[in-house]
Amino acid sequence: MSSYFANSRDFAINKLTLNISEGDALQYLHKHSATSAMHDSEERYPPPLCHEGTRQVVISRIESWYGFAIPPEKKIMWVHAPAGYGKTAVAGTVSRNMESRTDLDFNPVGATFFFWRTSPERNSPARFIITLAYQFTISIPELAPHIEAAVKRNPMVLNKALEVQVTKLIVEPFQSLGELDNMPHRLVIIDGLDECINSDQQSRVEKQYAEDQERVQVRVLELIRTLHSHNLPLCFLILSRPEPWIKQHIESRSFQSITETLDLYQVGDHMKDVEKFVRDELARIAEGLDPQPGNGKEWPREYTVKYFLWRTGGHMLYAATVIRHIDDPYDDPRQRLQDILKGEFNSTQDLTHSTPFSSLHELYRQILRSCPQANRATMGRVLEEILAAGGEFEGSVYDALNILDRLSGRPPGCGIKVLRPLHAVIRLSSNNARKLRHLRFFYHSSFAEFLRDSPDITINARKGLSRVLGGCFKAMSAVTIDGHVREEHVNFSLRCLQLISQLALFML
């Protein structure tokens, strides 16, 4: 039996206890961390940031609350807003601003965790505490030996309940430092709490799954409250949508006295921020345009800019989507903007009384309608497959679309070609060479939600899943000992085993 471990060293298994050798504990901790959830991770590059000169009021409010030298009276701040109002960009900008401070002798950012619904590593709390603890070993160097010792004493702590991890990996190491009053307080940034859906424990029953989602988000809040209760030199910035269960829990007696609440929707001048963004971006696009023959007029005209701003309703996501749509090197931005602004809306009254997502969804419809008629059927099938299997891809967007082409029997390069008109909503311009564990196909989750829920868009993710799985079965059946196979297709097919089980349950 010893031959199985002939090339192994520096570990021992004694009564089912893993003993980690000197120097390996932090590496072991790193291996189990969700490194892609950190604000400066490669998976999040380029990270969403506020446009220069915008969201200054809310950023100033957050930084004033944190206080730098003097910790705030309430050490938890909850920033909430509806989808598309730039919460993640605010979190990223605060992280960047604080880390770039040169007047401090410490890093004020203790740790960050950006939840994301479609990433198995980032949509579950399983690695939340481990990831915070690992970052503390870097941002608070004096804490590193104590966290390392905790892992060495019991490596299996990384598989314990999150409440146990909080105590063993964070609370007790801090307490081992002794006096904490003179230690600079660090900021822990948790973005997208509503994106924490506990996907590794999804229920087969939709109602139960919704309850599980609420329960796991409240559990994360309780983990934060536990850390706060030990008077550690930590402050917590939480950003999320104002989901009823999150709001109810933060307004409960146990949270209310320790939490500062900031409504991003009501703070600052959204129209002013959107105006600066729009004017800066239109000026940038205009610099690359050739003058139109026989027309010496400057573009864009002021009335065009003002009408565009009125159409945004102060919604930055709407403005950013329009800018990406018209910023197309293969087409004329002037004509594209004119088409968008002349696009049909129910009526002026409807626009005035609509929610931001009413106008955003109408914008999505206009973008889809602008695609060549001959490509729309194929484009719809590719979108169905992305909705069904997008979360299973590793690598680049181009790699993923090429795999979908092969599995679905399309000519190579077909997927990227038919989706090119959708570059405003799909990340087709990302670095092709960049290999990521979990791809972000869509700029914003609202487009995926629109495709799934809109009654006038015939996108059926179940059909896409059936095609992808059929291709996976075919790819796996073609594997022989001597045969030539495409490794990336086989690897993807193996990862789709979970999808196969989900489809079987769904169709019972």
Coordinates of N, CA, C and O in Angstrom, one line a residue, residues 141-306:
P141 N -0.3 41.8 8.5 CA 0.8 40.9 8.6 C 1.0 40.2 10.0 O 1.3 39.0 10.1
E142 N 0.8 41.0 11.0 CA 1.0 40.5 12.4 C -0.1 39.4 12.7 O 0.1 38.6 13.6
L143 N -1.1 39.3 11.9 CA -2.2 38.3 12.1 C -1.8 37.0 11.5 O -2.3 35.9 11.9
A144 N -0.9 37.0 10.4 CA -0.6 35.8 9.6 C -0.2 34.6 10.4 O -0.7 33.5 10.2
P145 N 0.8 34.8 11.4 CA 1.3 33.6 12.1 C 0.2 32.9 12.9 O 0.2 31.7 13.1
H146 N -0.8 33.7 13.4 CA -1.9 33.1 14.3 C -2.9 32.4 13.4 O -3.4 31.4 13.8
I147 N -3.2 32.9 12.2 CA -4.1 32.2 11.3 C -3.4 31.0 10.8 O -4.0 29.9 10.7
E148 N -2.1 31.1 10.5 CA -1.4 29.9 10.0 C -1.3 28.8 11.1 O -1.5 27.7 10.8
A149 N -1.2 29.2 12.3 CA -1.1 28.3 13.4 C -2.5 27.6 13.6 O -2.6 26.4 13.8
A150 N -3.6 28.3 13.4 CA -4.9 27.7 13.5 C -5.1 26.7 12.4 O -5.7 25.6 12.6
V151 N -4.7 26.9 11.2 CA -4.8 26.0 10.1 C -3.9 24.8 10.3 O -4.3 23.6 10.1
K152 N -2.7 25.0 10.8 CA -1.8 23.9 11.1 C -2.3 23.0 12.2 O -2.2 21.7 12.2
R153 N -3.0 23.6 13.2 CA -3.5 22.8 14.3 C -4.6 21.9 13.9 O -4.7 20.7 14.3
N154 N -5.4 22.4 13.0 CA -6.6 21.6 12.5 C -6.9 22.0 11.1 O -7.8 22.8 10.9
P155 N -6.3 21.4 10.1 CA -6.6 21.7 8.7 C -8.0 21.5 8.3 O -8.6 22.1 7.4
M156 N -8.7 20.5 9.0 CA -10.1 20.2 8.7 C -11.0 21.3 9.1 O -12.2 21.3 8.8
V157 N -10.5 22.4 9.7 CA -11.4 23.5 10.1 C -11.9 24.2 8.8 O -13.0 24.8 8.8
L158 N -11.2 24.0 7.7 CA -11.7 24.6 6.4 C -13.0 23.8 5.9 O -13.6 24.3 5.0
N159 N -13.3 22.7 6.5 CA -14.5 21.9 6.1 C -15.6 22.0 7.2 O -16.6 21.3 7.1
K160 N -15.3 22.8 8.3 CA -16.3 22.9 9.4 C -17.3 23.9 9.0 O -17.3 24.6 8.0
A161 N -18.3 24.0 9.9 CA -19.4 25.0 9.7 C -18.8 26.4 9.6 O -17.8 26.7 10.3
L162 N -19.5 27.3 8.9 CA -18.9 28.7 8.8 C -18.8 29.4 10.1 O -17.9 30.1 10.4
E163 N -19.7 29.0 11.0 CA -19.7 29.6 12.4 C -18.4 29.2 13.1 O -17.9 30.0 13.9
V164 N -18.0 28.0 12.9 CA -16.8 27.5 13.5 C -15.6 28.2 12.9 O -14.6 28.6 13.6
Q165 N -15.6 28.3 11.6 CA -14.5 29.0 10.9 C -14.3 30.4 11.4 O -13.2 30.9 11.5
V166 N -15.4 31.1 11.6 CA -15.3 32.5 12.1 C -14.5 32.5 13.4 O -13.6 33.4 13.6
T167 N -14.8 31.6 14.3 CA -14.1 31.6 15.6 C -12.7 31.2 15.4 O -11.8 31.9 16.0
K168 N -12.4 30.1 14.7 CA -11.1 29.5 14.7 C -10.1 30.3 13.7 O -8.9 30.4 14.0
L169 N -10.7 30.8 12.6 CA -9.8 31.5 11.6 C -9.7 33.0 11.8 O -8.7 33.6 11.2
I170 N -10.6 33.6 12.5 CA -10.6 35.1 12.5 C -10.6 35.6 14.0 O -9.7 36.3 14.4
V171 N -11.7 35.2 14.8 CA -11.8 35.7 16.1 C -10.6 35.3 17.0 O -10.0 36.2 17.6
E172 N -10.3 34.1 17.1 CA -9.2 33.6 18.0 C -7.9 34.1 17.6 O -7.1 34.6 18.4
P173 N -7.5 34.1 16.3 CA -6.3 34.8 15.9 C -6.2 36.2 16.2 O -5.1 36.7 16.7
F174 N -7.3 37.0 16.1 CA -7.2 38.4 16.5 C -7.0 38.5 18.0 O -6.2 39.3 18.5
Q175 N -7.7 37.7 18.8 CA -7.6 37.7 20.2 C -6.2 37.3 20.7 O -5.7 37.7 21.7
S176 N -5.5 36.5 19.9 CA -4.1 36.1 20.2 C -3.1 37.3 20.2 O -2.0 37.2 20.7
L177 N -3.5 38.3 19.5 CA -2.7 39.5 19.4 C -2.7 40.3 20.7 O -1.8 41.2 20.9
G178 N -3.6 40.0 21.6 CA -3.7 40.8 22.8 C -4.4 42.1 22.7 O -5.6 42.1 22.2
E179 N -3.9 43.2 23.1 CA -4.5 44.5 23.0 C -4.8 44.9 21.6 O -3.9 45.0 20.8
L180 N -6.1 45.2 21.3 CA -6.5 45.5 19.9 C -6.9 47.0 19.8 O -7.1 47.4 18.6
D181 N -7.0 47.7 20.9 CA -7.5 49.1 20.8 C -6.7 50.0 19.9 O -7.2 50.9 19.3
N182 N -5.4 49.7 19.9 CA -4.5 50.6 19.2 C -4.2 50.2 17.7 O -3.4 50.8 17.0
M183 N -4.8 49.1 17.4 CA -4.6 48.6 16.0 C -5.6 49.3 15.0 O -6.7 49.5 15.3
P184 N -5.0 49.8 13.9 CA -5.9 50.4 12.9 C -7.1 49.5 12.5 O -6.9 48.3 12.3
H185 N -8.2 50.1 12.3 CA -9.4 49.3 11.9 C -9.4 49.2 10.4 O -9.1 50.1 9.7
R186 N -9.6 47.9 9.9 CA -9.7 47.7 8.5 C -11.1 47.6 8.0 O -12.0 47.2 8.8
L187 N -11.3 47.8 6.7 CA -12.6 47.8 6.1 C -12.8 46.5 5.4 O -11.9 46.1 4.6
V188 N -13.9 45.8 5.6 CA -14.2 44.5 4.9 C -15.4 44.9 4.0 O -16.4 45.3 4.5
I189 N -15.2 44.7 2.7 CA -16.2 45.1 1.7 C -16.9 43.8 1.2 O -16.2 42.9 0.6
I190 N -18.2 43.7 1.3 CA -19.0 42.6 0.9 C -20.0 43.1 -0.1 O -21.0 43.8 0.3
D191 N -19.8 42.8 -1.4 CA -20.7 43.3 -2.4 C -21.6 42.2 -3.0 O -21.2 41.1 -3.1
G192 N -22.8 42.6 -3.3 CA -23.7 41.7 -3.9 C -24.2 40.6 -3.0 O -24.4 39.4 -3.4
L193 N -24.6 40.9 -1.8 CA -25.1 39.9 -0.9 C -26.3 39.2 -1.5 O -26.5 38.0 -1.3
D194 N -27.1 39.9 -2.2 CA -28.3 39.3 -2.9 C -27.9 38.3 -4.0 O -28.7 37.5 -4.4
E195 N -26.6 38.3 -4.4 CA -26.1 37.3 -5.4 C -25.7 36.0 -4.7 O -25.3 35.1 -5.4
C196 N -25.7 36.0 -3.4 CA -25.4 34.7 -2.7 C -26.6 33.8 -2.7 O -27.5 34.1 -1.9
I197 N -26.5 32.7 -3.5 CA -27.7 31.9 -3.6 C -27.5 30.5 -3.2 O -28.4 29.6 -3.3
N198 N -26.3 30.2 -2.7 CA -26.0 28.8 -2.1 C -26.3 27.7 -3.2 O -26.9 26.7 -2.9
S199 N -25.7 27.9 -4.4 CA -26.0 27.0 -5.5 C -25.6 25.6 -5.2 O -26.1 24.7 -5.9
D200 N -24.6 25.4 -4.4 CA -24.2 24.0 -4.1 C -25.2 23.2 -3.3 O -25.1 22.0 -3.1
Q201 N -26.2 23.9 -2.8 CA -27.3 23.2 -2.1 C -28.7 23.5 -2.6 O -29.6 23.7 -1.9
Q202 N -28.8 23.7 -3.9 CA -30.0 24.0 -4.5 C -31.1 23.0 -4.3 O -30.8 21.8 -4.4
S203 N -32.3 23.4 -3.9 CA -33.4 22.5 -3.7 C -34.0 22.2 -5.0 O -34.0 22.9 -6.0
R204 N -34.6 21.0 -5.1 CA -35.4 20.6 -6.3 C -36.7 21.3 -6.4 O -37.3 21.4 -7.4
V205 N -37.2 21.8 -5.3 CA -38.5 22.5 -5.3 C -38.2 24.0 -5.3 O -37.5 24.5 -4.5
E206 N -38.8 24.7 -6.3 CA -38.6 26.1 -6.5 C -38.9 26.9 -5.3 O -38.1 27.8 -4.9
K207 N -40.0 26.7 -4.6 CA -40.4 27.4 -3.4 C -39.3 27.2 -2.3 O -38.9 28.2 -1.7
Q208 N -38.9 26.0 -2.1 CA -37.9 25.7 -1.1 C -36.6 26.4 -1.5 O -35.9 26.9 -0.6
Y209 N -36.2 26.4 -2.8 CA -35.0 27.1 -3.2 C -35.0 28.6 -2.8 O -34.0 29.1 -2.4
A210 N -36.2 29.2 -3.1 CA -36.3 30.6 -2.7 C -36.1 30.8 -1.2 O -35.4 31.8 -0.8
E211 N -36.7 29.9 -0.4 CA -36.5 30.1 1.0 C -35.0 29.8 1.4 O -34.5 30.5 2.3
D212 N -34.4 28.9 0.8 CA -33.0 28.6 1.0 C -32.1 29.9 0.7 O -31.2 30.2 1.4
Q213 N -32.5 30.5 -0.4 CA -31.7 31.7 -0.8 C -31.8 32.8 0.2 O -30.8 33.4 0.6
E214 N -33.0 33.0 0.8 CA -33.2 34.0 1.8 C -32.4 33.6 3.1 O -31.7 34.4 3.7
R215 N -32.5 32.3 3.4 CA -31.8 31.8 4.6 C -30.3 32.0 4.5 O -29.7 32.4 5.5
V216 N -29.7 31.7 3.4 CA -28.3 31.8 3.3 C -27.8 33.3 3.3 O -26.7 33.5 3.9
Q217 N -28.5 34.2 2.8 CA -28.1 35.6 2.8 C -28.2 36.1 4.3 O -27.4 36.9 4.7
V218 N -29.3 35.7 5.0 CA -29.4 36.1 6.4 C -28.2 35.5 7.2 O -27.7 36.1 8.1
R219 N -27.8 34.3 6.8 CA -26.7 33.6 7.5 C -25.4 34.4 7.4 O -24.7 34.5 8.3
V220 N -25.2 34.9 6.2 CA -24.0 35.7 6.0 C -24.1 37.0 6.9 O -23.1 37.4 7.5
L221 N -25.2 37.6 6.9 CA -25.4 38.8 7.8 C -25.1 38.4 9.3 O -24.4 39.1 10.0
E222 N -25.5 37.2 9.7 CA -25.3 36.8 11.1 C -23.8 36.5 11.3 O -23.2 36.8 12.4
L223 N -23.1 36.0 10.3 CA -21.6 35.8 10.4 C -20.9 37.2 10.6 O -20.0 37.3 11.4
I224 N -21.4 38.2 9.9 CA -20.8 39.5 10.0 C -21.2 40.1 11.4 O -20.3 40.7 12.1
R225 N -22.4 39.9 11.9 CA -22.7 40.4 13.2 C -21.9 39.7 14.3 O -21.5 40.3 15.3
T226 N -21.6 38.4 14.1 CA -20.8 37.7 15.1 C -19.4 38.3 15.1 O -18.8 38.5 16.2
L227 N -18.8 38.6 14.0 CA -17.5 39.2 14.0 C -17.5 40.6 14.7 O -16.6 40.9 15.4
H228 N -18.6 41.3 14.4 CA -18.7 42.6 15.0 C -18.8 42.5 16.6 O -18.3 43.3 17.3
S229 N -19.5 41.5 17.0 CA -19.7 41.3 18.5 C -18.5 41.1 19.3 O -18.5 41.3 20.5
H230 N -17.4 40.7 18.7 CA -16.1 40.5 19.4 C -15.2 41.7 19.4 O -14.0 41.6 19.8
N231 N -15.7 42.9 19.0 CA -15.0 44.1 19.1 C -13.6 44.0 18.4 O -12.6 44.5 18.9
L232 N -13.6 43.4 17.3 CA -12.4 43.3 16.5 C -12.2 44.7 15.7 O -13.1 45.4 15.5
P233 N -10.9 45.0 15.3 CA -10.7 46.2 14.6 C -11.1 46.1 13.1 O -10.3 46.3 12.2
L234 N -12.4 45.9 12.9 CA -12.9 45.7 11.6 C -14.2 46.5 11.4 O -15.0 46.6 12.4
C235 N -14.4 47.1 10.2 CA -15.6 47.7 9.8 C -16.1 46.9 8.6 O -15.4 46.4 7.8
F236 N -17.5 47.0 8.4 CA -18.0 46.1 7.3 C -18.9 47.0 6.4 O -19.9 47.7 6.9
L237 N -18.6 47.0 5.1 CA -19.4 47.7 4.1 C -20.1 46.6 3.3 O -19.5 45.8 2.6
I238 N -21.4 46.6 3.4 CA -22.3 45.6 2.7 C -23.1 46.3 1.6 O -23.7 47.3 1.9
L239 N -23.0 45.8 0.4 CA -23.8 46.4 -0.7 C -24.7 45.3 -1.3 O -24.3 44.2 -1.5
S240 N -26.0 45.7 -1.5 CA -26.9 44.7 -2.0 C -28.2 45.4 -2.5 O -28.4 46.6 -2.3
R241 N -29.0 44.7 -3.2 CA -30.3 45.2 -3.5 C -31.1 45.2 -2.2 O -30.8 44.4 -1.3
P242 N -32.2 46.0 -2.1 CA -33.0 46.1 -0.9 C -34.0 44.9 -0.8 O -35.2 45.2 -0.7
E243 N -33.5 43.7 -0.9 CA -34.4 42.6 -0.8 C -35.2 42.6 0.6 O -34.6 42.9 1.6
P244 N -36.5 42.2 0.6 CA -37.2 42.4 1.8 C -36.6 41.7 3.0 O -36.6 42.2 4.2
W245 N -36.1 40.5 2.9 CA -35.5 39.7 4.0 C -34.2 40.3 4.5 O -33.9 40.3 5.7
I246 N -33.4 40.9 3.6 CA -32.2 41.6 4.0 C -32.6 42.8 4.8 O -32.0 43.1 5.8
K247 N -33.5 43.6 4.2 CA -33.9 44.9 4.8 C -34.5 44.6 6.2 O -34.2 45.3 7.2
Q248 N -35.4 43.5 6.3 CA -36.0 43.2 7.6 C -35.0 42.8 8.6 O -35.0 43.2 9.8
H249 N -33.9 42.1 8.2 CA -32.9 41.6 9.2 C -32.1 42.8 9.6 O -31.7 42.9 10.8
I250 N -31.7 43.6 8.7 CA -30.8 44.8 9.1 C -31.6 45.8 10.0 O -31.0 46.5 10.8
E251 N -32.9 45.8 9.8 CA -33.7 46.7 10.6 C -34.2 46.1 11.9 O -34.8 46.7 12.7
S252 N -33.7 44.8 12.2 CA -34.1 44.2 13.4 C -33.3 44.8 14.6 O -32.3 45.5 14.4
R253 N -33.7 44.4 15.8 CA -33.1 45.0 17.0 C -31.6 44.7 17.0 O -30.8 45.6 17.4
S254 N -31.2 43.5 16.7 CA -29.8 43.1 16.8 C -28.8 43.9 15.8 O -27.7 44.0 16.1
F255 N -29.4 44.4 14.7 CA -28.6 45.0 13.7 C -28.7 46.5 13.7 O -27.8 47.3 13.4
Q256 N -29.9 47.0 14.1 CA -30.2 48.4 13.9 C -29.3 49.3 14.7 O -28.8 50.4 14.1
S257 N -28.9 49.0 15.9 CA -28.0 49.8 16.7 C -26.6 49.8 16.3 O -25.8 50.7 16.7
I258 N -26.2 48.9 15.3 CA -24.8 48.8 14.9 C -24.6 49.1 13.4 O -23.5 49.0 12.9
T259 N -25.7 49.5 12.7 CA -25.6 49.6 11.3 C -26.1 51.0 10.8 O -27.1 51.5 11.2
E260 N -25.2 51.5 10.0 CA -25.5 52.8 9.2 C -26.1 52.4 7.9 O -25.5 51.5 7.2
T261 N -27.3 52.9 7.5 CA -27.9 52.6 6.2 C -27.8 53.7 5.3 O -28.1 54.9 5.6
L262 N -27.5 53.4 4.0 CA -27.3 54.4 3.0 C -28.1 53.9 1.7 O -27.8 52.9 1.2
D263 N -29.1 54.7 1.3 CA -29.9 54.4 0.1 C -29.2 55.1 -1.1 O -29.3 56.3 -1.2
L264 N -28.5 54.3 -1.9 CA -27.8 54.9 -3.0 C -28.7 55.6 -4.0 O -28.3 56.6 -4.6
Y265 N -29.9 55.1 -4.1 CA -30.9 55.7 -5.0 C -31.2 57.1 -4.6 O -31.5 57.9 -5.5
Q266 N -31.2 57.4 -3.3 CA -31.6 58.7 -2.9 C -30.4 59.7 -2.6 O -30.6 60.8 -2.3
V267 N -29.2 59.1 -2.7 CA -28.0 59.9 -2.4 C -27.3 60.4 -3.7 O -27.1 59.7 -4.6
G268 N -27.0 61.7 -3.7 CA -26.3 62.3 -4.9 C -27.3 62.7 -6.0 O -28.5 62.5 -5.9
D269 N -26.7 63.2 -7.0 CA -27.5 63.7 -8.2 C -27.3 62.7 -9.3 O -26.3 62.8 -10.1
H270 N -28.2 61.7 -9.5 CA -28.0 60.7 -10.5 C -28.0 61.3 -11.9 O -27.2 60.9 -12.8
M271 N -28.8 62.3 -12.2 CA -28.9 62.9 -13.5 C -27.6 63.6 -13.8 O -27.0 63.5 -14.9
K272 N -27.0 64.3 -12.8 CA -25.7 64.9 -13.0 C -24.6 63.9 -13.3 O -23.8 64.1 -14.2
D273 N -24.6 62.8 -12.6 CA -23.6 61.8 -12.8 C -23.7 61.2 -14.2 O -22.7 61.0 -14.9
V274 N -25.0 60.9 -14.6 CA -25.2 60.3 -15.9 C -24.8 61.3 -17.0 O -24.3 60.9 -18.0
E275 N -25.1 62.6 -16.8 CA -24.8 63.6 -17.7 C -23.3 63.7 -18.0 O -22.8 63.8 -19.1
K276 N -22.5 63.7 -16.9 CA -21.1 63.7 -17.1 C -20.6 62.5 -17.8 O -19.7 62.6 -18.7
F277 N -21.1 61.3 -17.5 CA -20.7 60.1 -18.2 C -21.0 60.2 -19.7 O -20.2 59.9 -20.5
V278 N -22.3 60.6 -20.0 CA -22.7 60.6 -21.4 C -21.9 61.6 -22.2 O -21.5 61.4 -23.3
R279 N -21.7 62.8 -21.6 CA -21.0 63.9 -22.4 C -19.5 63.5 -22.6 O -19.0 63.7 -23.7
D280 N -18.9 62.9 -21.6 CA -17.5 62.4 -21.8 C -17.4 61.3 -22.8 O -16.5 61.3 -23.7
E281 N -18.3 60.4 -22.8 CA -18.3 59.2 -23.7 C -18.6 59.7 -25.1 O -18.0 59.2 -26.1
L282 N -19.6 60.5 -25.3 CA -19.9 61.0 -26.6 C -18.8 61.8 -27.2 O -18.5 61.7 -28.4
A283 N -18.1 62.6 -26.4 CA -17.0 63.4 -26.8 C -15.8 62.5 -27.3 O -15.2 62.7 -28.3
R284 N -15.6 61.4 -26.5 CA -14.6 60.4 -26.9 C -14.9 59.7 -28.2 O -14.0 59.6 -29.1
I285 N -16.2 59.4 -28.4 CA -16.6 58.7 -29.7 C -16.4 59.7 -30.8 O -16.0 59.4 -31.9
A286 N -16.8 61.0 -30.6 CA -16.8 62.0 -31.6 C -15.4 62.2 -32.1 O -15.2 62.5 -33.3
E287 N -14.4 62.1 -31.3 CA -13.0 62.3 -31.7 C -12.6 61.4 -32.8 O -11.7 61.7 -33.6
G288 N -13.1 60.2 -32.8 CA -12.7 59.2 -33.8 C -13.6 59.2 -35.1 O -13.4 58.3 -35.9
L289 N -14.5 60.2 -35.2 CA -15.4 60.2 -36.4 C -14.8 61.1 -37.4 O -14.3 62.2 -37.2
D290 N -15.1 60.7 -38.7 CA -14.8 61.6 -39.8 C -16.0 62.5 -40.0 O -17.1 62.1 -39.9
P291 N -15.8 63.8 -40.4 CA -16.9 64.7 -40.6 C -17.8 64.1 -41.7 O -17.3 63.6 -42.7
Q292 N -19.1 64.3 -41.5 CA -20.0 63.9 -42.6 C -19.9 64.8 -43.8 O -19.9 66.0 -43.6
P293 N -19.9 64.3 -45.0 CA -19.8 65.1 -46.2 C -20.9 66.1 -46.3 O -22.1 65.8 -46.1
G294 N -20.5 67.4 -46.5 CA -21.5 68.4 -46.7 C -22.2 68.9 -45.4 O -23.2 69.6 -45.4
N295 N -21.7 68.4 -44.3 CA -22.3 68.7 -43.0 C -21.2 69.1 -42.0 O -20.5 68.3 -41.5
G296 N -21.1 70.4 -41.8 CA -20.1 70.9 -40.9 C -20.5 71.0 -39.5 O -19.8 71.5 -38.6
K297 N -21.8 70.5 -39.2 CA -22.3 70.6 -37.8 C -21.6 69.7 -36.9 O -21.3 68.5 -37.3
E298 N -21.4 70.1 -35.7 CA -20.7 69.3 -34.7 C -21.7 68.2 -34.2 O -22.9 68.4 -34.2
W299 N -21.1 67.0 -33.9 CA -21.9 65.9 -33.3 C -21.4 65.6 -32.0 O -20.1 65.6 -31.8
P300 N -22.3 65.3 -31.0 CA -23.7 65.4 -31.1 C -24.2 66.8 -30.9 O -23.6 67.6 -30.1
R301 N -25.4 67.1 -31.5 CA -26.0 68.4 -31.2 C -26.5 68.4 -29.8 O -26.8 67.4 -29.2
E302 N -26.6 69.6 -29.2 CA -27.0 69.7 -27.8 C -28.4 69.2 -27.5 O -28.7 68.5 -26.5
Y303 N -29.3 69.3 -28.5 CA -30.7 68.8 -28.2 C -30.7 67.3 -28.2 O -31.5 66.6 -27.6
T304 N -29.7 66.7 -29.0 CA -29.6 65.2 -29.0 C -29.1 64.7 -27.7 O -29.6 63.7 -27.1
V305 N -28.1 65.4 -27.1 CA -27.6 65.0 -25.8 C -28.7 65.1 -24.7 O -28.9 64.2 -23.9
K306 N -29.4 66.2 -24.8 CA -30.5 66.4 -23.7 C -31.6 65.4 -23.9 O -32.1 64.9 -22.8

